[in-house]
XYZ file of C-alpha atoms in Angstrom:
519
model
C 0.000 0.000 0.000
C 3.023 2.270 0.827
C 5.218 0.981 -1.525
C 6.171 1.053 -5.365
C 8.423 -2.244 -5.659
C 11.244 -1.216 -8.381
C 14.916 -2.458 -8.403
C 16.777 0.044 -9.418
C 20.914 -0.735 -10.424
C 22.722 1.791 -8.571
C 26.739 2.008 -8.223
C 27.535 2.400 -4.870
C 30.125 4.951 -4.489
C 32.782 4.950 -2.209
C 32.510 8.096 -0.532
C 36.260 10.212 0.577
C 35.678 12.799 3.409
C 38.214 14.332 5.015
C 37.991 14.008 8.728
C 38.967 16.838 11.520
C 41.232 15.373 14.156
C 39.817 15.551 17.567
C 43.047 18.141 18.329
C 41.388 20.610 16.025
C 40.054 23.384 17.675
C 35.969 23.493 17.929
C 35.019 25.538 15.195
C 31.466 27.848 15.189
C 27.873 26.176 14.774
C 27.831 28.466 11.989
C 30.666 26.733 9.965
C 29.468 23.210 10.195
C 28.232 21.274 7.343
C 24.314 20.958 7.096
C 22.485 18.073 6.790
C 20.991 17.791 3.104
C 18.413 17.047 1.462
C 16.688 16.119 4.898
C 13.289 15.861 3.495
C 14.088 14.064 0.556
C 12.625 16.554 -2.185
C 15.696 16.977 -4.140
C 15.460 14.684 -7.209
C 11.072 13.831 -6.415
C 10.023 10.061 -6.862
C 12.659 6.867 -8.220
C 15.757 8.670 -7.382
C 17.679 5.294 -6.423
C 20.899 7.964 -4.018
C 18.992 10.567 -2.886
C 21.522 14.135 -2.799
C 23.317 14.621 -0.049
C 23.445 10.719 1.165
C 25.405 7.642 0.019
C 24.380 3.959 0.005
C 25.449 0.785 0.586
C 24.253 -2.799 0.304
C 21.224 -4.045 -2.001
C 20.895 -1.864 -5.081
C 17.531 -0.487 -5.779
C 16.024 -1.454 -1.676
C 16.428 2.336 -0.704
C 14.783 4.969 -3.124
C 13.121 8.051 -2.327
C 9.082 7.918 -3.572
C 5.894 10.123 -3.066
C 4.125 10.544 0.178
C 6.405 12.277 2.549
C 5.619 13.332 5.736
C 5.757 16.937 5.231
C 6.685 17.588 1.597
C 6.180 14.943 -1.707
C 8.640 13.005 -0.874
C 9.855 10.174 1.612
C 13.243 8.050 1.887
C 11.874 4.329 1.610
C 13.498 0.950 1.966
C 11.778 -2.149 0.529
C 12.656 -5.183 -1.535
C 10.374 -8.282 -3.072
C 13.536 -9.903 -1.752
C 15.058 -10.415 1.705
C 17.701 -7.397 2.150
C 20.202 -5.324 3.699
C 20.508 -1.872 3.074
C 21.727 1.531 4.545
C 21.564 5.028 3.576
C 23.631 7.600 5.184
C 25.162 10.812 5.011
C 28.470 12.349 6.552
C 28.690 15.397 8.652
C 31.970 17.312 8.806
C 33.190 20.609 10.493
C 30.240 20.244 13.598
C 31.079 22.256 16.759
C 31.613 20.048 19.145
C 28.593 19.482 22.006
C 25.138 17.829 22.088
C 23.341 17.680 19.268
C 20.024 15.546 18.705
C 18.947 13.164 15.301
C 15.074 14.055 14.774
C 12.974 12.239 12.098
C 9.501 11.247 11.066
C 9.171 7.221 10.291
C 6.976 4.662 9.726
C 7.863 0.617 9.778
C 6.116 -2.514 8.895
C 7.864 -4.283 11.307
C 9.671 -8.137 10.946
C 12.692 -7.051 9.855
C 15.898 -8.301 12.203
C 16.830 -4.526 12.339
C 15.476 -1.102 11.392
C 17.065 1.698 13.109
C 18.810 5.363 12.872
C 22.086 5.535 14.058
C 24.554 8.354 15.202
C 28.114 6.744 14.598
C 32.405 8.256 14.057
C 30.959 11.242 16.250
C 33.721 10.564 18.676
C 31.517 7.710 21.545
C 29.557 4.794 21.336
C 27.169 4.505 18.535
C 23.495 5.974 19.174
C 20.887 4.180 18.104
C 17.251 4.669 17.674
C 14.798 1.508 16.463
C 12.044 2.511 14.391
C 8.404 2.136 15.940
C 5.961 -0.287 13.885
C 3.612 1.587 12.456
C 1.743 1.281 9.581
C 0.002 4.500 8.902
C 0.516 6.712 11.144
C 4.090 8.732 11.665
C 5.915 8.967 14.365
C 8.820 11.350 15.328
C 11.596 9.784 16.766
C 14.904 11.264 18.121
C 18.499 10.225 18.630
C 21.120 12.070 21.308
C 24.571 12.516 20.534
C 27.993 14.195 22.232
C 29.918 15.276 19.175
C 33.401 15.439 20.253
C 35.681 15.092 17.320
C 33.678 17.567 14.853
C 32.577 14.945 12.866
C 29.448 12.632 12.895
C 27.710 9.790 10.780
C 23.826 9.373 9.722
C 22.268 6.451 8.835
C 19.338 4.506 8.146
C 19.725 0.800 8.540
C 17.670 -1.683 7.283
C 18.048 -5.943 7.651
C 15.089 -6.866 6.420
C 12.848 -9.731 5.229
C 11.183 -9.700 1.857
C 8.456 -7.438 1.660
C 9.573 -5.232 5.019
C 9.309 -1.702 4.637
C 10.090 1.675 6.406
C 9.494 5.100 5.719
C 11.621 7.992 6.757
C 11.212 11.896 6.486
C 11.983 15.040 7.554
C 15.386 14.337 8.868
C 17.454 17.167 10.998
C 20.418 17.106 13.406
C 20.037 20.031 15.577
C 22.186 21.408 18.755
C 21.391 20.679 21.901
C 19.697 17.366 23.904
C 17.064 16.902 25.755
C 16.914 13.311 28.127
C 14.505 11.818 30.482
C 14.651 12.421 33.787
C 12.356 9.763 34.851
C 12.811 5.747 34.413
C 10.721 4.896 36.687
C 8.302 2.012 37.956
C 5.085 1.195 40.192
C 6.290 -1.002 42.737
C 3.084 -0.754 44.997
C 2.622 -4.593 44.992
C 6.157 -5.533 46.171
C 5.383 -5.198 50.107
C 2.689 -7.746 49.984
C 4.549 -9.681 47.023
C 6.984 -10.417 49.938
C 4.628 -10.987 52.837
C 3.427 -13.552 51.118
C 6.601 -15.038 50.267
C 7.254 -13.756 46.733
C 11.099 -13.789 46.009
C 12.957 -11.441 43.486
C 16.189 -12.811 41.731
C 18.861 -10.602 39.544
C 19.618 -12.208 36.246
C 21.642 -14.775 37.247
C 19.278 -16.296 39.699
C 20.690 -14.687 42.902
C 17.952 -13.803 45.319
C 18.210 -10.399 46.323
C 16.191 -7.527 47.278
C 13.663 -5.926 44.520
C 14.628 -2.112 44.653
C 17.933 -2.617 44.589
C 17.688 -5.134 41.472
C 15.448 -2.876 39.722
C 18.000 0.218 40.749
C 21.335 -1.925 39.558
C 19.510 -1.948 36.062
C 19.278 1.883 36.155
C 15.638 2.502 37.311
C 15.691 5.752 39.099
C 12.204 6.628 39.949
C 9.503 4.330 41.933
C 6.100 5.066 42.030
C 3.574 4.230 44.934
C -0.125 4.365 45.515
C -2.161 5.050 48.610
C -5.339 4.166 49.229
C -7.059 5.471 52.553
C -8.039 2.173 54.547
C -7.967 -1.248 52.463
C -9.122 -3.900 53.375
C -6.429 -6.187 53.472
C -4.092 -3.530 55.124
C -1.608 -2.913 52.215
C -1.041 0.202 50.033
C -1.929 1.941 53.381
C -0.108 4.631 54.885
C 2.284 2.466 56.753
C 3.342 0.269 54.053
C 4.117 3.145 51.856
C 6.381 4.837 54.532
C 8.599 1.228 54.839
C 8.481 1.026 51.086
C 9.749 4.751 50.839
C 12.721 4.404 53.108
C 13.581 1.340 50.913
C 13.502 3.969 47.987
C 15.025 6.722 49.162
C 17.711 4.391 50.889
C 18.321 3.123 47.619
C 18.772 6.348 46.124
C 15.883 6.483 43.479
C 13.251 9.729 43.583
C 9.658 9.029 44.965
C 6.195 9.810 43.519
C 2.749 9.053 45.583
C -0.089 8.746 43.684
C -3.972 9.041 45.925
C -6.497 7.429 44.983
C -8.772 8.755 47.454
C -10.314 5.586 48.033
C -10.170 1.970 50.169
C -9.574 0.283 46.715
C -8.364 0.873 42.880
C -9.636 3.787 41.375
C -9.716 4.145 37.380
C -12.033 5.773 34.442
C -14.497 3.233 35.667
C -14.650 3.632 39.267
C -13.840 6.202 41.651
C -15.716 4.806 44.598
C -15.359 7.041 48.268
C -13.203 5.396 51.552
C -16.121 4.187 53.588
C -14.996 6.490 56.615
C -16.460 9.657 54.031
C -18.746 7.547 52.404
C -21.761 10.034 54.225
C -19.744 13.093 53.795
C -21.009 16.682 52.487
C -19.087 17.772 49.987
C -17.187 20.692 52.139
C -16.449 17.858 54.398
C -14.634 15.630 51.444
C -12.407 18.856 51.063
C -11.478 18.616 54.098
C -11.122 14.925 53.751
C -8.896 15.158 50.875
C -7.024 17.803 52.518
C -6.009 16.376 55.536
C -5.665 12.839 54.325
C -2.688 13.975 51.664
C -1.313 15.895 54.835
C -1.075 13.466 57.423
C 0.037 10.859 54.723
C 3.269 13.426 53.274
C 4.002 15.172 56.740
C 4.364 11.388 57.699
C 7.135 10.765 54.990
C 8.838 13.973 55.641
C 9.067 13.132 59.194
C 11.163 9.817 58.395
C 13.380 11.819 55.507
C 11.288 10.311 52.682
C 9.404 12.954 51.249
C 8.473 12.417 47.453
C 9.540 14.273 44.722
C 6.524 14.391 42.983
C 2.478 13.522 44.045
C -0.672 12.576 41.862
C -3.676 14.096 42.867
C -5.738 11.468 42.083
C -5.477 8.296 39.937
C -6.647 8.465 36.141
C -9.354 10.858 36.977
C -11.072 11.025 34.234
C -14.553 10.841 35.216
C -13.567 12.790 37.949
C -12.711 11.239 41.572
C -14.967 10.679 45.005
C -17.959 9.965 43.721
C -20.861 11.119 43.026
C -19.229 14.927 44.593
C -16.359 14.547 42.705
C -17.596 13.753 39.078
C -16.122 15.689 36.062
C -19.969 16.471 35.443
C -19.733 18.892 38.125
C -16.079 20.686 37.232
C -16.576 23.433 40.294
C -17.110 20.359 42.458
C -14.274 18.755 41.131
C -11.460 21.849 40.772
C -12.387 22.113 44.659
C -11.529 18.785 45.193
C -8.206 18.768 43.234
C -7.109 22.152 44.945
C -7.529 21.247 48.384
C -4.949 18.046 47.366
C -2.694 20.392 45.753
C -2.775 23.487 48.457
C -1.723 19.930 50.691
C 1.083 18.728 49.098
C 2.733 22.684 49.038
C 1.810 23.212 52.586
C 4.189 20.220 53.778
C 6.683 21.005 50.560
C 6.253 23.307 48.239
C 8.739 22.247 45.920
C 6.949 18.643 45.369
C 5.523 18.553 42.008
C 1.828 18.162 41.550
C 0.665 15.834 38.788
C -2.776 15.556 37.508
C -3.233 12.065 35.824
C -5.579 11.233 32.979
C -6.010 7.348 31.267
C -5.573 7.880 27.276
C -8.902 7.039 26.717
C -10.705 9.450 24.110
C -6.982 10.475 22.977
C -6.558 13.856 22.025
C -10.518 15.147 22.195
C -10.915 13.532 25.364
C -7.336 14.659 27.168
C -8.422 18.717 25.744
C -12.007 18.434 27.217
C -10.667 17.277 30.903
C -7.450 20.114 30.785
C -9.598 22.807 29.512
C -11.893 22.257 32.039
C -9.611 22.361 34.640
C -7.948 25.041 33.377
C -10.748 26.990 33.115
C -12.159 26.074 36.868
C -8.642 27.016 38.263
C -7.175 23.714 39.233
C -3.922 24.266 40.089
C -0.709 21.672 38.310
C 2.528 21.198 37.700
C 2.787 18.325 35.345
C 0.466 15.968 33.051
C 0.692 12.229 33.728
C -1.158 9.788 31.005
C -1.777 5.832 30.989
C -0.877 4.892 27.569
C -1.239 0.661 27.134
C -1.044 0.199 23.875
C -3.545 -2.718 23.371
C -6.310 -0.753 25.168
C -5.783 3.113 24.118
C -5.114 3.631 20.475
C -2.194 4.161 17.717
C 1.754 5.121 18.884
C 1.282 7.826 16.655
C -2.017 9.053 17.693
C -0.360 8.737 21.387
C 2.265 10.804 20.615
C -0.056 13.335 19.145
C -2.107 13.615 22.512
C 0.890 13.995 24.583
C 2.823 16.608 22.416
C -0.376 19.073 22.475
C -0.609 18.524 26.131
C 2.570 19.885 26.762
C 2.074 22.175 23.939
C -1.293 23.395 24.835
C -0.896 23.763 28.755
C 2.961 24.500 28.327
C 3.357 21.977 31.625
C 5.769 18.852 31.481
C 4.223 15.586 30.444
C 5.100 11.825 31.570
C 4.010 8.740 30.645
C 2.190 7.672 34.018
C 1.404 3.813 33.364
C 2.565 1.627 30.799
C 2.826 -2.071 30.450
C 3.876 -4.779 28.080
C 3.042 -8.628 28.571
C 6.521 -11.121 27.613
C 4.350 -13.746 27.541
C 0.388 -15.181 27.391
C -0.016 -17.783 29.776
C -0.622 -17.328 33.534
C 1.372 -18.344 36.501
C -1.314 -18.870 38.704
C -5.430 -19.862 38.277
C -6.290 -16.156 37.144
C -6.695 -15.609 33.294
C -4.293 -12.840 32.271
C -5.908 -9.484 31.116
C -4.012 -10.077 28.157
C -3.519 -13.643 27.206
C -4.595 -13.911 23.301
C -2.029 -13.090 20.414
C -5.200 -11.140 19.158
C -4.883 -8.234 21.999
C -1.468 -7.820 21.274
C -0.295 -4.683 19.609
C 1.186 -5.136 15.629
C 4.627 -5.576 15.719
C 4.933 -6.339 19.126
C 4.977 -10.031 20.562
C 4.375 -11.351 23.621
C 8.083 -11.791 24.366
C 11.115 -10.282 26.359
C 12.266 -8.969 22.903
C 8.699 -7.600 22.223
C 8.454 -6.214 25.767
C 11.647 -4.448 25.684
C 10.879 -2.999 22.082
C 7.223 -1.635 23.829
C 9.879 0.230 26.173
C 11.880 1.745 24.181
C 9.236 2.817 21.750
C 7.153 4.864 24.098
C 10.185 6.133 26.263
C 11.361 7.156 23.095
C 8.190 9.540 22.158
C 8.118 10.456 25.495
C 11.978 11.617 24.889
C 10.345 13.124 21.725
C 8.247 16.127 23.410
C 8.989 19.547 22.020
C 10.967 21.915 23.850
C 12.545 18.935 26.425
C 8.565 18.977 28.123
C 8.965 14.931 28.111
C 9.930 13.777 31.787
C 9.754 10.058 31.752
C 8.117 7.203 31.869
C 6.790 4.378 34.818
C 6.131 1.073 33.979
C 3.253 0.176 35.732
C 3.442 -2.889 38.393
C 7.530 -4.273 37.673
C 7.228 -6.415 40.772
C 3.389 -7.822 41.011
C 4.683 -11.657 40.293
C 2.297 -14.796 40.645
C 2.548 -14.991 44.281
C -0.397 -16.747 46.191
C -2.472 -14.530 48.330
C -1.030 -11.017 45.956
C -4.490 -11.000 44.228
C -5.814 -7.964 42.684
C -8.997 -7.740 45.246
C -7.903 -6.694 48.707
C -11.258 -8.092 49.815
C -9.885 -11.367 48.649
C -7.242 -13.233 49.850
C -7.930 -15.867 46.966
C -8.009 -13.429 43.811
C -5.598 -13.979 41.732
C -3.299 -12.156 39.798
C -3.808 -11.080 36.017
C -0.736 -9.185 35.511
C 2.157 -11.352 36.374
C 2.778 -11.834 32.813
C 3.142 -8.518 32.332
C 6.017 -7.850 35.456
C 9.305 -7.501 35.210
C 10.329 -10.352 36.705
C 9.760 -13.917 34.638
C 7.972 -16.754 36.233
C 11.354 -17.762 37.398
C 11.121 -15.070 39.451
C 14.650 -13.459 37.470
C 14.970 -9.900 36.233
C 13.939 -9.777 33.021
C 16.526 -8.468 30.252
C 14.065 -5.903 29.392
C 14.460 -4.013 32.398
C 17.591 -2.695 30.195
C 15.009 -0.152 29.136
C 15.850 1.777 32.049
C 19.112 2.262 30.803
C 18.183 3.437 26.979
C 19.647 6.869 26.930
């Protein structure tokens, strides 16, 4: 559908550039040699080298066609046979510093490799792997520390017969923008352990969960707090041992309320029973003094968080029926009295409000403006994003850029998930345990669950103007212990997530916690 199969015989020339050495001295941003023909208009459809960029591998795989991203044109790579092919340019006289590799793709996915790379720019090779997607397009980015003036583009294709990408609107700009948060939802781990759930590092030695997920470079953990459960966990006290565990470990902290005795999602947002027969002044003062106690409590013990959700994927709103985004000067009353909380015991906590990606961009404008609007006071935009329930990559990424765009707050990727395999570890069906539920591209694997990873932390990494913070993986350490079921009512519920931790069924770290470590 994307593609125009031709095989076009091109010589592949050997391309001489003359190299600074790294003792030359940095010379101006203004002398250093543009990227061409980054948009791939020079020379329109069936130009087999596009100008400005060299080739090398399987003549007549990488061709420029119509349907760019931006302009008429687009850099493609596809063959009726299996292939390897990869188009690149040099970059010569470049100042010295960070610079960052931008583009727009779009992948069929099954090919053994896809990626953009950043190579001879004086450190390890950068790489970037494209995201599948079929129709949509996706902006991607690539950091790199030139420090020898020089630097290498490339697009890299090992690919089966029939595999295709797309690639567009190329540009290799100063400066770098990273995330700050690699984070994960640990919130099961304290009754993962009480029940006798044991966490292994790779190698099968039995160790202590924080500090395995810390050793492979996570650097943010994320807790809930609900107000009086029923089987005693994600309660005030457990989140105070699991914080010192944290901080002791030397990872930041974010506490997410959910203003209830149980979970609390788009489709519930039921009261604690202590307020069930509360007025609604007396649920401000509920909310107020509940986020209080709970954070003067941490800060007490040298564990205050860095960063606090006012609620948990409110999207409907929260304590209902007071609380329901039907009644927005209701709800912005609500939401302040949490927020003038968390600055009264520290102002410089951040205050997230979190949404679920459900409705996508219509749906994430309606809720903001709103608040906006009522006067609910933020500091940063959280989304769930799980790609099986809430829509395209692309029309993902679209969502979160305007957020940060529109409201001009930083944006992070709240809850995210990815299963590495279908069948359970205990008598509970998974929530996702048919190939059918999977997202293209992306199997039910260790390889397909670190690929998830580095796909969204890379759009997150993509936000205009360096408004992307992170991203938390939702639940790393909620394994197929007996007893850790998902109803607190219920000591016999099982567990339909386990295939979706980060720990196998051999209770191991998974290799796709290296996530955490991907730029």
């Amino acid at each position: 559908m994307f593609h125009l199969g031709r095989m076009i015989k091109a010589v592949l020339p050997l391309l001489v550039v003359a190299l600074a050495l790294s003792t030359v001295p940095a010379l101006s941003a203004q002398l250093a040699h543009p990227l061409t023909n980054g948009g791939f208009e020079t020379g329109g459809a069936g130009t087999a080298t596009p100008a400005g960029w060299s080739e090398q591998g399987a003549a007549g795989a990488s061709y420029t066609e119509a349907g760019g991203h931006s302009g008429g044109f687009r850099l493609s790579h596809w063959s009726s046979r299996a292939y390897k092919v990869r188009t690149y340019q040099y970059l010569t006289g470049l100042a010295n510093g960070s610079y960052t590799l931008t583009a727009w793709v779009r992948s069929s996915g099954g090919q053994k490799a896809a990626y953009l790379a950043l190579k001879d720019c004086g450190g390890a090779e950068q790489r970037t792997d494209l995201p599948v997607s079929t129709s949509g397009w996706i902006r991607i980015v690539t950091p790199v520390r030139v420090t020898k003036h020089r630097c290498t583009i490339s697009v890299t294709s090992d690919a089966n017969a029939g595999n295709w990408i797309n690639v567009d609107d190329v540009s290799f700009t100063r400066g770098t923008s990273r995330l700050s948060v690699k984070g994960a939802d640990i919130s099961s781990l304290a009754k993962s352990e009480a029940y006798g759930g044991i966490y292994r590092n790779a190698s099968g030695v039995t160790g202590d969960a924080v500090t395995i997920l810390r050793n492979a470079g996570m650097n943010y953990a994320r807790l809930k707090v609900w107000v009086h459960p029923a089987d005693g966990y994600n309660d005030q006290a457990h989140v105070l041992m699991t914080a010192k565990r944290v901080k002791a470990a030397g990872m930041k902290l974010l506490v997410v309320f959910h203003y209830s005795d149980t979970w609390a999602d788009p489709g519930v947002q039921t009261k604690p029973a202590a307020w069930a027969n509360h007025s609604y002044s007396q649920l401000k003062a509920d909310v107020f003094q509940h986020t209080y106690n709970v954070l003067t409590a941490l800060k007490a013990q040298g564990t205050a968080p860095d960063m606090v959700q006012v609620g948990n994927e409110i999207n409907g709103g929260m304590l209902w029926s007071e609380g329901s985004a039907n009644n927005w000067t209701q709800l912005a009353g609500l939401l302040n009295s949490g927020y003038d909380a968390v600055k009264a015991v520290n102002p410089s906590t951040l205050v997230a409000l979190h949404l679920a990606n459900i409705g996508g961009l219509g749906g994430t404008r309606w809720w903001f403006d709103n608040a906006v609007n009522h006067g609910v006071w933020f500091d940063a935009i959280g989304l769930s994003y799980y790609g099986y329930w809430h829509g395209s990559l692309s029309d993902f990424q679209t969502t979160l850029d305007d957020a940060a765009s529109r409201y001009g707050k930083p944006v992070f990727l709240a809850e995210t998930a990815y299963p590495f395999r279908l069948d359970s570890d205990d008598a509970l069906i998974n929530q996702i345990d048919t190939t059918g539920e999977l997202v293209s591209g992306y199997p039910a694997s260790v390889a397909g669950q670190t690929a998830w990873m580095n796909t969204v932390a890379n759009i997150v990494q993509a936000v205009p103007n360096g408004r992307g913070l992170g991203v938390f993986y939702w639940e790393a350490t909620w394994t197929g212990v007996a007893g850790n079921g998902w109803d607190p009512t219920n000591s016999s519920s099982g567990n339909g997530w386990e295939n979706q931790a980060l720990f196998g069924y051999d209770d191991r770290a998974l290799a796709s916690m290296s996530w955490f470590r991907d730029r």
